[in-house]
């Protein structure tokens, strides 16, 4: 047993590590207990085939720059292999589009579309900044208390400062679907398809699903490389970010214990008293912070019976249906994507030929099927970072949608068949992909759930949507990182402001705990 | 976990059922009036509500409580489940005992009140005014417990009044006189099990009889046969209403708005605001409404339920209550002329701080309260 003034953080995912680092920096005694053999959760860089490494989270676009600075991630070992990547919208005939931060190029693109893209970027960046401005705020409660009013007032002011026309436009589009917005602005099907992916990756929604503009804005709300939503690839995979966070936390005095799965959160009367590990060891702590998703935290670790029924019901009803499968390929050599130069292979490659194609891909998962013709976001990080594969070899990392968590046929049956669908898809754009592949790994949402302990295999720890955002995340009345159990806090992506390698939830939680 | 299958009870074709005692009720129902109570036909008054009231107070009144919503709670987690559901400490209700309780939502507002019968070790019956199966099922999350709504499987009669014990004894219930208040016991009744609890809604000596619906009419006949020389009368809901107000018992939907039915959350009441703070046990661990009630206990309640003794003899139904300097203080929720107390009495919900101490208040629209 250790000191009860100890703070135990369950889970060494990026948010848990951020939270640990801030708490330790403030002089608190912090112990992080991580179930896996390494920290990082779904961000960890792991060997999926001998000599080949990849991280499930593969692009960095939301990392909070204040956290980056506060925790001195660079001096703790983080370096960026490539940043400000273009998005290449792949076409089966090789006539791809290259979508940059402020311009789009490609065959068959009209000058109207090119001009519209500049305007689209202008207003989407501006609106995304409104969403982004909320990331470092503890969500306000609807009360008349000063801090809550200030936060709400700041939000209102931000919206108002958009100016009359933009404010009206923001309020018009924030709750509607990305298909409508893209249709209003563009003609080119490939451009629309690729842009719609910003709204849909990691969500249970198609281009015509409501509030998919919001999810697009959320994805664009980071400011990593000087442009809204710009993507980077860390050297050494995403695990480099979590390793740097772990180093920062350790340097600040936090103790990190890997290979220590938590069996349950312990209670002493109405107060949290620590955690019990699966090996029976108990760690006493008056404060327990959970980086696990809210449903796992309450239903599995604390036990529904230790909270009031209304809260248990809300937590149990959080929508968390993961739809994104993760593909890792070990490649002998760079694959030949039609019409792409070697330099372009290092960009973010998107397979989403049209919005209609994407919508049809989404249709399947509503009925418990995987997409017959999936969409994908592909990176070949080894182009920028040779440490991920043996000399001259490469790693392909792709998010493939839609692969529902609850596959009607069951994933033990369906996985091989889906793998074939995925290879067929890739082959249409890179005909030699099968020959170049020496090993592969496909992680379905079921796999992500069991390996990373994510409810529903959902990388946001719960669907990101307007009704599960800000003061409604994870559930109404508990959005201030506090569970309604004395001493228990949430710090994961299931809280505001959600998932993606961001760290804001961890920092906000630390602030709440420190302000106690 | 089981869900109740209503289809077997023909709910889709019939909204209201005749009670298992219906044939006997019909014989006694001289006024030929029927009302609806929950899923059943009920009798407001058989021949004269006031005389039925006097039967209940001075002899024995028999009231059909079959319509009361009943649930059976079993399973290894029955007790922890109930302790999380109810505000009171259910572990204090030993087998063979009955306890009155309320249950609240997360905001500490009363969803309903009812009685918990600890039928045998780990087996409980919850009786409530409102249908609760949805909320009770919601509460099963995380508990190994079975909940069945068995309203239709149990016929029940309230036998209330000073001669009730003697009548039951005459009916052959040996040792009934040893049953203490809030106790329950079992008898053999013509080969079936009859449960008798010393409970009621009248504040008087009284029992409640619980039996399978097939034996309902036999039970009624044996009871009335045994009671014919002891003033037994069938009693309707109007008489029961008088008896329960006199006893100071509250009624869901009348003295408070059940939280699940309230459109405006501010119109609901907490246990403290209903004078039921004695049912809130903070020393038993987590229960629904605990955090909110703890806060209310520290900060104070918004309302107080009070019992009024009113000048005059006119029932003060639907009156507003004012202070002497004509400030609004609250509303009367239930009122009657009490023949036993020879007084006009009422239950009223007063806005805090009114009602904390005895004081004189005025009633609007009833001056002078004479009839």
mmCIF file of C-alpha atoms in Angstrom, chain B:
data_model
loop_
_atom_site.group_PDB
_atom_site.id
_atom_site.type_symbol
_atom_site.label_atom_id
_atom_site.label_comp_id
_atom_site.label_asym_id
_atom_site.label_seq_id
_atom_site.Cartn_x
_atom_site.Cartn_y
_atom_site.Cartn_z
ATOM 1 C CA UNK B 1 -32.890 -10.503 -15.964
ATOM 2 C CA UNK B 2 -36.438 -11.021 -17.190
ATOM 3 C CA UNK B 3 -38.712 -8.597 -18.863
ATOM 4 C CA UNK B 4 -42.377 -8.696 -18.142
ATOM 5 C CA UNK B 5 -44.474 -10.137 -20.914
ATOM 6 C CA UNK B 6 -47.650 -8.148 -20.932
ATOM 7 C CA UNK B 7 -48.977 -9.811 -24.051
ATOM 8 C CA UNK B 8 -50.120 -12.807 -22.047
ATOM 9 C CA UNK B 9 -52.440 -10.504 -20.160
ATOM 10 C CA UNK B 10 -54.208 -9.169 -23.209
ATOM 11 C CA UNK B 11 -53.076 -5.624 -22.609
ATOM 12 C CA UNK B 12 -53.289 -4.802 -26.251
ATOM 13 C CA UNK B 13 -56.996 -5.430 -26.363
ATOM 14 C CA UNK B 14 -57.978 -4.462 -22.836
ATOM 15 C CA UNK B 15 -56.704 -1.422 -21.022
ATOM 16 C CA UNK B 16 -58.709 -2.055 -17.860
ATOM 17 C CA UNK B 17 -59.407 -5.409 -16.259
ATOM 18 C CA UNK B 18 -62.077 -6.520 -13.818
ATOM 19 C CA UNK B 19 -60.489 -7.361 -10.500
ATOM 20 C CA UNK B 20 -60.528 -11.002 -9.339
ATOM 21 C CA UNK B 21 -63.039 -9.751 -6.747
ATOM 22 C CA UNK B 22 -65.202 -8.135 -9.415
ATOM 23 C CA UNK B 23 -68.174 -10.493 -9.106
ATOM 24 C CA UNK B 24 -68.370 -9.811 -5.358
ATOM 25 C CA UNK B 25 -67.756 -6.090 -5.757
ATOM 26 C CA UNK B 26 -70.629 -5.991 -8.223
ATOM 27 C CA UNK B 27 -72.983 -7.548 -5.674
ATOM 28 C CA UNK B 28 -72.057 -4.918 -3.091
ATOM 29 C CA UNK B 29 -71.919 -1.980 -5.464
ATOM 30 C CA UNK B 30 -75.316 -0.419 -4.900
ATOM 31 C CA UNK B 31 -74.308 2.856 -6.528
ATOM 32 C CA UNK B 32 -73.250 1.085 -9.731
ATOM 33 C CA UNK B 33 -70.307 3.415 -10.177
ATOM 34 C CA UNK B 34 -66.929 2.210 -11.305
ATOM 35 C CA UNK B 35 -63.697 4.064 -11.544
ATOM 36 C CA UNK B 36 -60.335 3.117 -12.927
ATOM 37 C CA UNK B 37 -57.354 2.490 -10.725
ATOM 38 C CA UNK B 38 -54.249 1.609 -12.704
ATOM 39 C CA UNK B 39 -55.090 -1.491 -14.782
ATOM 40 C CA UNK B 40 -58.309 -2.370 -12.957
ATOM 41 C CA UNK B 41 -61.868 -1.386 -12.338
ATOM 42 C CA UNK B 42 -62.279 -0.037 -8.841
ATOM 43 C CA UNK B 43 -65.246 1.127 -6.794
ATOM 44 C CA UNK B 44 -65.359 4.750 -5.590
ATOM 45 C CA UNK B 45 -68.188 4.014 -3.133
ATOM 46 C CA UNK B 46 -70.388 0.955 -2.707
ATOM 47 C CA UNK B 47 -73.334 2.624 -0.976
ATOM 48 C CA UNK B 48 -72.164 5.654 1.009
ATOM 49 C CA UNK B 49 -68.580 6.841 1.258
ATOM 50 C CA UNK B 50 -69.065 8.317 4.727
ATOM 51 C CA UNK B 51 -70.602 5.154 6.126
ATOM 52 C CA UNK B 52 -67.852 3.092 4.546
ATOM 53 C CA UNK B 53 -65.379 5.406 6.224
ATOM 54 C CA UNK B 54 -67.039 4.736 9.580
ATOM 55 C CA UNK B 55 -66.833 1.018 8.926
ATOM 56 C CA UNK B 56 -63.095 1.425 8.436
ATOM 57 C CA UNK B 57 -62.693 3.532 11.590
ATOM 58 C CA UNK B 58 -65.118 1.823 13.930
ATOM 59 C CA UNK B 59 -65.558 -1.731 12.642
ATOM 60 C CA UNK B 60 -63.996 -3.220 9.526
ATOM 61 C CA UNK B 61 -63.742 -1.962 5.967
ATOM 62 C CA UNK B 62 -62.582 -4.164 3.107
ATOM 63 C CA UNK B 63 -60.876 -2.533 0.168
ATOM 64 C CA UNK B 64 -59.639 -4.263 -2.992
ATOM 65 C CA UNK B 65 -55.970 -3.420 -3.479
ATOM 66 C CA UNK B 66 -55.339 -5.801 -6.364
ATOM 67 C CA UNK B 67 -54.726 -2.837 -8.727
ATOM 68 C CA UNK B 68 -51.692 -1.760 -6.736
ATOM 69 C CA UNK B 69 -48.657 -2.360 -8.950
ATOM 70 C CA UNK B 70 -46.654 -5.289 -7.600
ATOM 71 C CA UNK B 71 -43.174 -6.467 -8.404
ATOM 72 C CA UNK B 72 -41.230 -9.497 -7.314
ATOM 73 C CA UNK B 73 -37.506 -8.958 -6.810
ATOM 74 C CA UNK B 74 -35.313 -12.037 -6.519
ATOM 75 C CA UNK B 75 -31.771 -13.098 -7.296
ATOM 76 C CA UNK B 76 -28.440 -13.002 -5.488
ATOM 77 C CA UNK B 77 -28.216 -9.208 -5.689
ATOM 78 C CA UNK B 78 -31.780 -8.476 -4.617
ATOM 79 C CA UNK B 79 -30.711 -6.699 -1.429
ATOM 80 C CA UNK B 80 -27.873 -4.571 -2.866
ATOM 81 C CA UNK B 81 -30.138 -3.776 -5.812
ATOM 82 C CA UNK B 82 -32.906 -2.546 -3.536
ATOM 83 C CA UNK B 83 -30.482 -0.655 -1.353
ATOM 84 C CA UNK B 84 -29.238 1.284 -4.364
ATOM 85 C CA UNK B 85 -32.801 1.829 -5.610
ATOM 86 C CA UNK B 86 -34.417 2.898 -2.328
ATOM 87 C CA UNK B 87 -33.522 5.812 -0.084
ATOM 88 C CA UNK B 88 -33.915 3.755 3.068
ATOM 89 C CA UNK B 89 -31.660 1.001 4.315
ATOM 90 C CA UNK B 90 -33.417 -2.124 3.055
ATOM 91 C CA UNK B 91 -31.054 -4.397 4.985
ATOM 92 C CA UNK B 92 -32.973 -3.348 8.106
ATOM 93 C CA UNK B 93 -36.119 -4.967 6.729
ATOM 94 C CA UNK B 94 -35.714 -8.555 7.900
ATOM 95 C CA UNK B 95 -37.499 -11.542 6.367
ATOM 96 C CA UNK B 96 -41.133 -11.452 7.438
ATOM 97 C CA UNK B 97 -41.131 -7.664 7.719
ATOM 98 C CA UNK B 98 -42.502 -4.843 5.611
ATOM 99 C CA UNK B 99 -41.078 -1.354 5.176
ATOM 100 C CA UNK B 100 -42.421 1.828 3.662
ATOM 101 C CA UNK B 101 -40.001 3.572 1.328
ATOM 102 C CA UNK B 102 -39.612 6.117 -1.414
ATOM 103 C CA UNK B 103 -37.337 6.001 -4.416
ATOM 104 C CA UNK B 104 -35.763 8.931 -6.171
ATOM 105 C CA UNK B 105 -34.125 9.911 -9.409
ATOM 106 C CA UNK B 106 -30.616 11.379 -9.661
ATOM 107 C CA UNK B 107 -31.952 14.792 -8.720
ATOM 108 C CA UNK B 108 -33.241 13.425 -5.435
ATOM 109 C CA UNK B 109 -36.861 13.816 -6.553
ATOM 110 C CA UNK B 110 -39.390 11.226 -5.507
ATOM 111 C CA UNK B 111 -40.403 8.895 -8.337
ATOM 112 C CA UNK B 112 -42.908 7.019 -6.209
ATOM 113 C CA UNK B 113 -43.478 5.638 -2.761
ATOM 114 C CA UNK B 114 -44.436 2.135 -1.816
ATOM 115 C CA UNK B 115 -43.950 -0.808 0.450
ATOM 116 C CA UNK B 116 -41.194 -3.385 0.463
ATOM 117 C CA UNK B 117 -42.274 -6.845 1.612
ATOM 118 C CA UNK B 118 -39.410 -9.098 2.598
ATOM 119 C CA UNK B 119 -41.321 -12.294 1.766
ATOM 120 C CA UNK B 120 -38.520 -14.692 2.605
ATOM 121 C CA UNK B 121 -34.736 -14.430 2.730
ATOM 122 C CA UNK B 122 -33.708 -12.563 -0.431
ATOM 123 C CA UNK B 123 -37.209 -12.440 -1.963
ATOM 124 C CA UNK B 124 -38.951 -9.079 -1.990
ATOM 125 C CA UNK B 125 -42.235 -7.662 -3.198
ATOM 126 C CA UNK B 126 -42.403 -3.979 -4.057
ATOM 127 C CA UNK B 127 -45.843 -2.417 -4.187
ATOM 128 C CA UNK B 128 -46.191 0.954 -5.821
ATOM 129 C CA UNK B 129 -48.847 3.346 -6.958
ATOM 130 C CA UNK B 130 -47.361 3.883 -10.421
ATOM 131 C CA UNK B 131 -46.010 1.441 -12.977
ATOM 132 C CA UNK B 132 -42.301 1.188 -12.242
ATOM 133 C CA UNK B 133 -41.052 -1.680 -14.364
ATOM 134 C CA UNK B 134 -39.095 0.563 -16.720
ATOM 135 C CA UNK B 135 -37.259 2.315 -13.915
ATOM 136 C CA UNK B 136 -36.756 -0.912 -11.981
ATOM 137 C CA UNK B 137 -35.276 -2.575 -15.071
ATOM 138 C CA UNK B 138 -33.021 0.420 -15.678
ATOM 139 C CA UNK B 139 -31.733 -0.074 -12.172
ATOM 140 C CA UNK B 140 -30.720 -3.689 -12.833
ATOM 141 C CA UNK B 141 -27.603 -2.595 -14.746
ATOM 142 C CA UNK B 142 -24.703 -4.161 -12.859
ATOM 143 C CA UNK B 143 -26.837 -6.378 -10.604
ATOM 144 C CA UNK B 144 -27.663 -10.052 -10.804
ATOM 145 C CA UNK B 145 -31.334 -9.705 -10.053
ATOM 146 C CA UNK B 146 -34.708 -10.755 -11.472
ATOM 147 C CA UNK B 147 -37.570 -8.297 -11.627
ATOM 148 C CA UNK B 148 -41.060 -9.411 -12.506
ATOM 149 C CA UNK B 149 -44.148 -7.290 -12.434
ATOM 150 C CA UNK B 150 -46.709 -9.686 -11.009
ATOM 151 C CA UNK B 151 -49.633 -7.351 -10.436
ATOM 152 C CA UNK B 152 -51.999 -9.747 -12.188
ATOM 153 C CA UNK B 153 -50.817 -12.805 -10.339
ATOM 154 C CA UNK B 154 -51.779 -11.616 -6.894
ATOM 155 C CA UNK B 155 -55.223 -10.686 -5.625
ATOM 156 C CA UNK B 156 -55.191 -8.559 -2.514
ATOM 157 C CA UNK B 157 -57.608 -7.110 0.005
ATOM 158 C CA UNK B 158 -57.041 -4.515 2.678
ATOM 159 C CA UNK B 159 -59.013 -5.423 5.806
ATOM 160 C CA UNK B 160 -58.911 -2.356 7.998
ATOM 161 C CA UNK B 161 -60.425 -1.308 11.246
ATOM 162 C CA UNK B 162 -60.663 -2.237 14.941
ATOM 163 C CA UNK B 163 -62.549 -5.519 14.386
ATOM 164 C CA UNK B 164 -60.275 -6.721 11.606
ATOM 165 C CA UNK B 165 -58.123 -8.885 13.857
ATOM 166 C CA UNK B 166 -61.107 -10.603 15.419
ATOM 167 C CA UNK B 167 -62.661 -11.246 12.023
ATOM 168 C CA UNK B 168 -59.497 -12.817 10.654
ATOM 169 C CA UNK B 169 -59.273 -14.946 13.760
ATOM 170 C CA UNK B 170 -62.850 -16.056 13.285
ATOM 171 C CA UNK B 171 -62.009 -16.833 9.688
ATOM 172 C CA UNK B 172 -59.528 -19.345 11.041
ATOM 173 C CA UNK B 173 -56.220 -17.460 10.942
ATOM 174 C CA UNK B 174 -54.815 -18.898 14.148
ATOM 175 C CA UNK B 175 -52.324 -16.646 15.887
ATOM 176 C CA UNK B 176 -53.072 -13.582 13.759
ATOM 177 C CA UNK B 177 -53.210 -11.554 16.979
ATOM 178 C CA UNK B 178 -49.470 -12.121 17.394
ATOM 179 C CA UNK B 179 -48.607 -10.401 14.135
ATOM 180 C CA UNK B 180 -46.913 -7.111 14.968
ATOM 181 C CA UNK B 181 -47.263 -3.927 12.881
ATOM 182 C CA UNK B 182 -45.317 -4.238 9.597
ATOM 183 C CA UNK B 183 -45.007 -7.997 10.063
ATOM 184 C CA UNK B 184 -46.087 -10.566 7.517
ATOM 185 C CA UNK B 185 -46.956 -14.223 7.859
ATOM 186 C CA UNK B 186 -48.390 -17.104 5.862
ATOM 187 C CA UNK B 187 -51.465 -19.264 6.382
ATOM 188 C CA UNK B 188 -52.897 -22.211 4.613
ATOM 189 C CA UNK B 189 -56.145 -21.196 2.999
ATOM 190 C CA UNK B 190 -58.079 -24.112 1.584
ATOM 191 C CA UNK B 191 -54.914 -25.664 0.267
ATOM 192 C CA UNK B 192 -53.327 -22.523 -1.081
ATOM 193 C CA UNK B 193 -51.000 -20.035 0.516
ATOM 194 C CA UNK B 194 -52.483 -16.902 1.991
ATOM 195 C CA UNK B 195 -50.085 -14.162 2.970
ATOM 196 C CA UNK B 196 -51.215 -11.702 5.605
ATOM 197 C CA UNK B 197 -49.344 -8.543 6.432
ATOM 198 C CA UNK B 198 -50.181 -6.117 9.195
ATOM 199 C CA UNK B 199 -50.105 -3.136 6.921
ATOM 200 C CA UNK B 200 -52.555 -0.618 5.580
ATOM 201 C CA UNK B 201 -53.280 2.878 4.462
ATOM 202 C CA UNK B 202 -55.620 3.939 7.244
ATOM 203 C CA UNK B 203 -53.391 4.419 10.274
ATOM 204 C CA UNK B 204 -55.623 1.984 12.172
ATOM 205 C CA UNK B 205 -55.413 -1.665 13.113
ATOM 206 C CA UNK B 206 -55.532 -3.437 9.784
ATOM 207 C CA UNK B 207 -54.237 -6.195 7.580
ATOM 208 C CA UNK B 208 -53.629 -6.865 3.949
ATOM 209 C CA UNK B 209 -54.430 -10.295 2.525
ATOM 210 C CA UNK B 210 -52.590 -11.625 -0.519
ATOM 211 C CA UNK B 211 -53.669 -14.692 -2.466
ATOM 212 C CA UNK B 212 -53.730 -16.219 -5.945
ATOM 213 C CA UNK B 213 -56.497 -14.694 -8.120
ATOM 214 C CA UNK B 214 -58.252 -18.058 -8.441
ATOM 215 C CA UNK B 215 -58.958 -18.059 -4.713
ATOM 216 C CA UNK B 216 -60.042 -14.434 -4.567
ATOM 217 C CA UNK B 217 -63.774 -14.983 -4.410
ATOM 218 C CA UNK B 218 -63.489 -17.726 -1.786
ATOM 219 C CA UNK B 219 -61.387 -15.425 0.322
ATOM 220 C CA UNK B 220 -63.926 -12.630 0.028
ATOM 221 C CA UNK B 221 -66.777 -14.975 0.931
ATOM 222 C CA UNK B 222 -65.028 -16.461 3.944
ATOM 223 C CA UNK B 223 -64.019 -13.013 5.128
ATOM 224 C CA UNK B 224 -67.461 -11.475 4.882
ATOM 225 C CA UNK B 225 -68.987 -14.559 6.431
ATOM 226 C CA UNK B 226 -66.641 -14.313 9.385
ATOM 227 C CA UNK B 227 -67.234 -10.591 9.712
ATOM 228 C CA UNK B 228 -70.982 -10.355 9.411
ATOM 229 C CA UNK B 229 -71.463 -9.850 13.149
ATOM 230 C CA UNK B 230 -68.493 -7.503 13.437
ATOM 231 C CA UNK B 231 -69.628 -4.761 11.088
ATOM 232 C CA UNK B 232 -67.618 -5.735 8.022
ATOM 233 C CA UNK B 233 -68.333 -3.578 4.964
ATOM 234 C CA UNK B 234 -66.955 -3.318 1.477
ATOM 235 C CA UNK B 235 -65.170 -0.004 1.248
ATOM 236 C CA UNK B 236 -64.532 2.162 -1.803
ATOM 237 C CA UNK B 237 -61.700 4.470 -2.708
ATOM 238 C CA UNK B 238 -63.551 7.599 -1.520
ATOM 239 C CA UNK B 239 -63.680 6.255 2.020
ATOM 240 C CA UNK B 240 -60.057 5.156 1.835
ATOM 241 C CA UNK B 241 -59.103 8.677 0.775
ATOM 242 C CA UNK B 242 -60.654 10.047 3.977
ATOM 243 C CA UNK B 243 -58.938 7.441 6.093
ATOM 244 C CA UNK B 244 -55.502 8.054 4.624
ATOM 245 C CA UNK B 245 -55.688 11.844 4.940
ATOM 246 C CA UNK B 246 -56.666 11.439 8.574
ATOM 247 C CA UNK B 247 -53.683 9.171 9.034
ATOM 248 C CA UNK B 248 -51.478 11.768 7.349
ATOM 249 C CA UNK B 249 -50.377 9.461 4.532
ATOM 250 C CA UNK B 250 -49.444 11.039 1.214
ATOM 251 C CA UNK B 251 -50.627 9.870 -2.181
ATOM 252 C CA UNK B 252 -48.557 9.931 -5.375
ATOM 253 C CA UNK B 253 -50.088 12.179 -8.003
ATOM 254 C CA UNK B 254 -52.069 14.063 -5.339
ATOM 255 C CA UNK B 255 -49.676 15.223 -2.626
ATOM 256 C CA UNK B 256 -46.681 15.107 -4.896
ATOM 257 C CA UNK B 257 -46.047 14.781 -8.598
ATOM 258 C CA UNK B 258 -44.107 11.593 -9.437
ATOM 259 C CA UNK B 259 -40.773 12.702 -10.886
ATOM 260 C CA UNK B 260 -41.150 10.635 -14.041
ATOM 261 C CA UNK B 261 -44.429 12.373 -14.888
ATOM 262 C CA UNK B 262 -43.375 15.918 -14.167
ATOM 263 C CA UNK B 263 -43.005 18.237 -17.116
ATOM 264 C CA UNK B 264 -41.311 20.856 -14.991
ATOM 265 C CA UNK B 265 -38.628 19.445 -12.707
ATOM 266 C CA UNK B 266 -39.320 22.198 -10.192
ATOM 267 C CA UNK B 267 -42.790 20.752 -9.588
ATOM 268 C CA UNK B 268 -41.399 17.565 -8.130
ATOM 269 C CA UNK B 269 -40.586 16.965 -4.472
ATOM 270 C CA UNK B 270 -37.744 15.409 -2.538
ATOM 271 C CA UNK B 271 -38.334 13.051 0.411
ATOM 272 C CA UNK B 272 -37.418 15.905 2.765
ATOM 273 C CA UNK B 273 -40.020 18.107 1.145
ATOM 274 C CA UNK B 274 -42.637 15.423 1.792
ATOM 275 C CA UNK B 275 -41.744 15.047 5.453
ATOM 276 C CA UNK B 276 -40.084 11.724 4.682
ATOM 277 C CA UNK B 277 -36.537 12.604 5.704
ATOM 278 C CA UNK B 278 -36.700 9.662 8.130
ATOM 279 C CA UNK B 279 -36.658 7.383 5.080
ATOM 280 C CA UNK B 280 -33.347 8.746 3.807
ATOM 281 C CA UNK B 281 -30.394 6.804 5.182
ATOM 282 C CA UNK B 282 -27.056 8.345 4.308
ATOM 283 C CA UNK B 283 -25.152 5.726 6.265
ATOM 284 C CA UNK B 284 -25.738 2.890 3.789
ATOM 285 C CA UNK B 285 -23.664 3.697 0.705
ATOM 286 C CA UNK B 286 -24.714 4.847 -2.715
ATOM 287 C CA UNK B 287 -28.386 5.129 -3.611
ATOM 288 C CA UNK B 288 -30.309 6.995 -6.269
ATOM 289 C CA UNK B 289 -30.549 10.649 -5.362
ATOM 290 C CA UNK B 290 -27.947 10.450 -2.623
ATOM 291 C CA UNK B 291 -25.708 13.240 -3.846
ATOM 292 C CA UNK B 292 -28.578 15.577 -4.513
ATOM 293 C CA UNK B 293 -30.234 14.796 -1.181
ATOM 294 C CA UNK B 294 -26.992 15.289 0.703
ATOM 295 C CA UNK B 295 -26.706 18.697 -0.876
ATOM 296 C CA UNK B 296 -30.326 19.491 -0.086
ATOM 297 C CA UNK B 297 -29.797 18.456 3.496
ATOM 298 C CA UNK B 298 -26.926 20.913 3.777
ATOM 299 C CA UNK B 299 -28.495 23.765 1.848
ATOM 300 C CA UNK B 300 -32.099 23.321 2.914
ATOM 301 C CA UNK B 301 -35.267 22.238 1.149
ATOM 302 C CA UNK B 302 -37.543 24.315 -1.049
ATOM 303 C CA UNK B 303 -40.797 23.011 0.393
ATOM 304 C CA UNK B 304 -42.276 21.568 3.548
ATOM 305 C CA UNK B 305 -45.245 19.279 3.779
ATOM 306 C CA UNK B 306 -47.413 20.294 6.681
ATOM 307 C CA UNK B 307 -50.599 19.107 8.327
ATOM 308 C CA UNK B 308 -53.123 21.879 8.783
ATOM 309 C CA UNK B 309 -55.846 22.233 11.380
ATOM 310 C CA UNK B 310 -58.284 24.673 9.797
ATOM 311 C CA UNK B 311 -60.974 26.797 11.397
ATOM 312 C CA UNK B 312 -64.512 26.042 10.228
ATOM 313 C CA UNK B 313 -65.903 22.802 8.917
ATOM 314 C CA UNK B 314 -65.588 23.059 5.166
ATOM 315 C CA UNK B 315 -62.950 20.884 3.489
ATOM 316 C CA UNK B 316 -60.213 23.180 2.226
ATOM 317 C CA UNK B 317 -59.622 21.384 -1.059
ATOM 318 C CA UNK B 318 -57.669 23.323 -3.667
ATOM 319 C CA UNK B 319 -56.991 26.252 -1.383
ATOM 320 C CA UNK B 320 -53.980 28.499 -1.453
ATOM 321 C CA UNK B 321 -52.174 29.204 1.769
ATOM 322 C CA UNK B 322 -51.099 32.731 2.691
ATOM 323 C CA UNK B 323 -49.235 34.264 5.562
ATOM 324 C CA UNK B 324 -51.001 36.760 7.782
ATOM 325 C CA UNK B 325 -49.515 39.583 5.764
ATOM 326 C CA UNK B 326 -50.944 38.065 2.570
ATOM 327 C CA UNK B 327 -47.779 36.598 1.144
ATOM 328 C CA UNK B 328 -48.184 33.353 -0.809
ATOM 329 C CA UNK B 329 -47.020 30.408 1.252
ATOM 330 C CA UNK B 330 -48.179 27.282 -0.554
ATOM 331 C CA UNK B 331 -51.055 25.062 -1.623
ATOM 332 C CA UNK B 332 -53.329 22.530 0.002
ATOM 333 C CA UNK B 333 -52.772 19.098 -1.570
ATOM 334 C CA UNK B 334 -55.363 16.995 0.286
ATOM 335 C CA UNK B 335 -58.154 18.130 2.576
ATOM 336 C CA UNK B 336 -61.191 16.773 4.406
ATOM 337 C CA UNK B 337 -63.586 17.255 7.235
ATOM 338 C CA UNK B 338 -62.473 14.641 9.715
ATOM 339 C CA UNK B 339 -65.449 13.074 11.441
ATOM 340 C CA UNK B 340 -63.195 11.396 13.991
ATOM 341 C CA UNK B 341 -61.241 14.524 14.914
ATOM 342 C CA UNK B 342 -64.225 16.796 14.386
ATOM 343 C CA UNK B 343 -61.949 19.162 12.549
ATOM 344 C CA UNK B 344 -61.227 20.441 9.076
ATOM 345 C CA UNK B 345 -57.778 19.069 8.315
ATOM 346 C CA UNK B 346 -55.466 19.169 5.323
ATOM 347 C CA UNK B 347 -52.073 18.350 3.955
ATOM 348 C CA UNK B 348 -50.324 21.298 2.364
ATOM 349 C CA UNK B 349 -47.061 21.909 0.578
ATOM 350 C CA UNK B 350 -45.577 25.182 1.755
ATOM 351 C CA UNK B 351 -42.673 27.036 0.220
ATOM 352 C CA UNK B 352 -39.687 27.258 2.539
ATOM 353 C CA UNK B 353 -39.257 28.757 5.073
ATOM 354 C CA UNK B 354 -42.980 28.507 5.828
ATOM 355 C CA UNK B 355 -44.069 25.433 7.686
ATOM 356 C CA UNK B 356 -40.864 25.008 9.649
ATOM 357 C CA UNK B 357 -42.588 25.987 12.877
ATOM 358 C CA UNK B 358 -46.182 26.191 13.950
ATOM 359 C CA UNK B 359 -47.755 29.415 12.880
ATOM 360 C CA UNK B 360 -51.091 30.739 11.855
ATOM 361 C CA UNK B 361 -51.738 30.927 8.123
ATOM 362 C CA UNK B 362 -54.696 32.083 6.074
ATOM 363 C CA UNK B 363 -56.547 30.158 3.386
ATOM 364 C CA UNK B 364 -57.687 31.910 0.265
ATOM 365 C CA UNK B 365 -61.286 31.591 -0.886
ATOM 366 C CA UNK B 366 -62.616 29.745 2.133
ATOM 367 C CA UNK B 367 -63.481 32.438 4.555
ATOM 368 C CA UNK B 368 -65.402 31.732 6.621
ATOM 369 C CA UNK B 369 -64.815 28.009 6.243
ATOM 370 C CA UNK B 370 -68.309 27.017 7.211
ATOM 371 C CA UNK B 371 -70.857 24.911 5.472
#
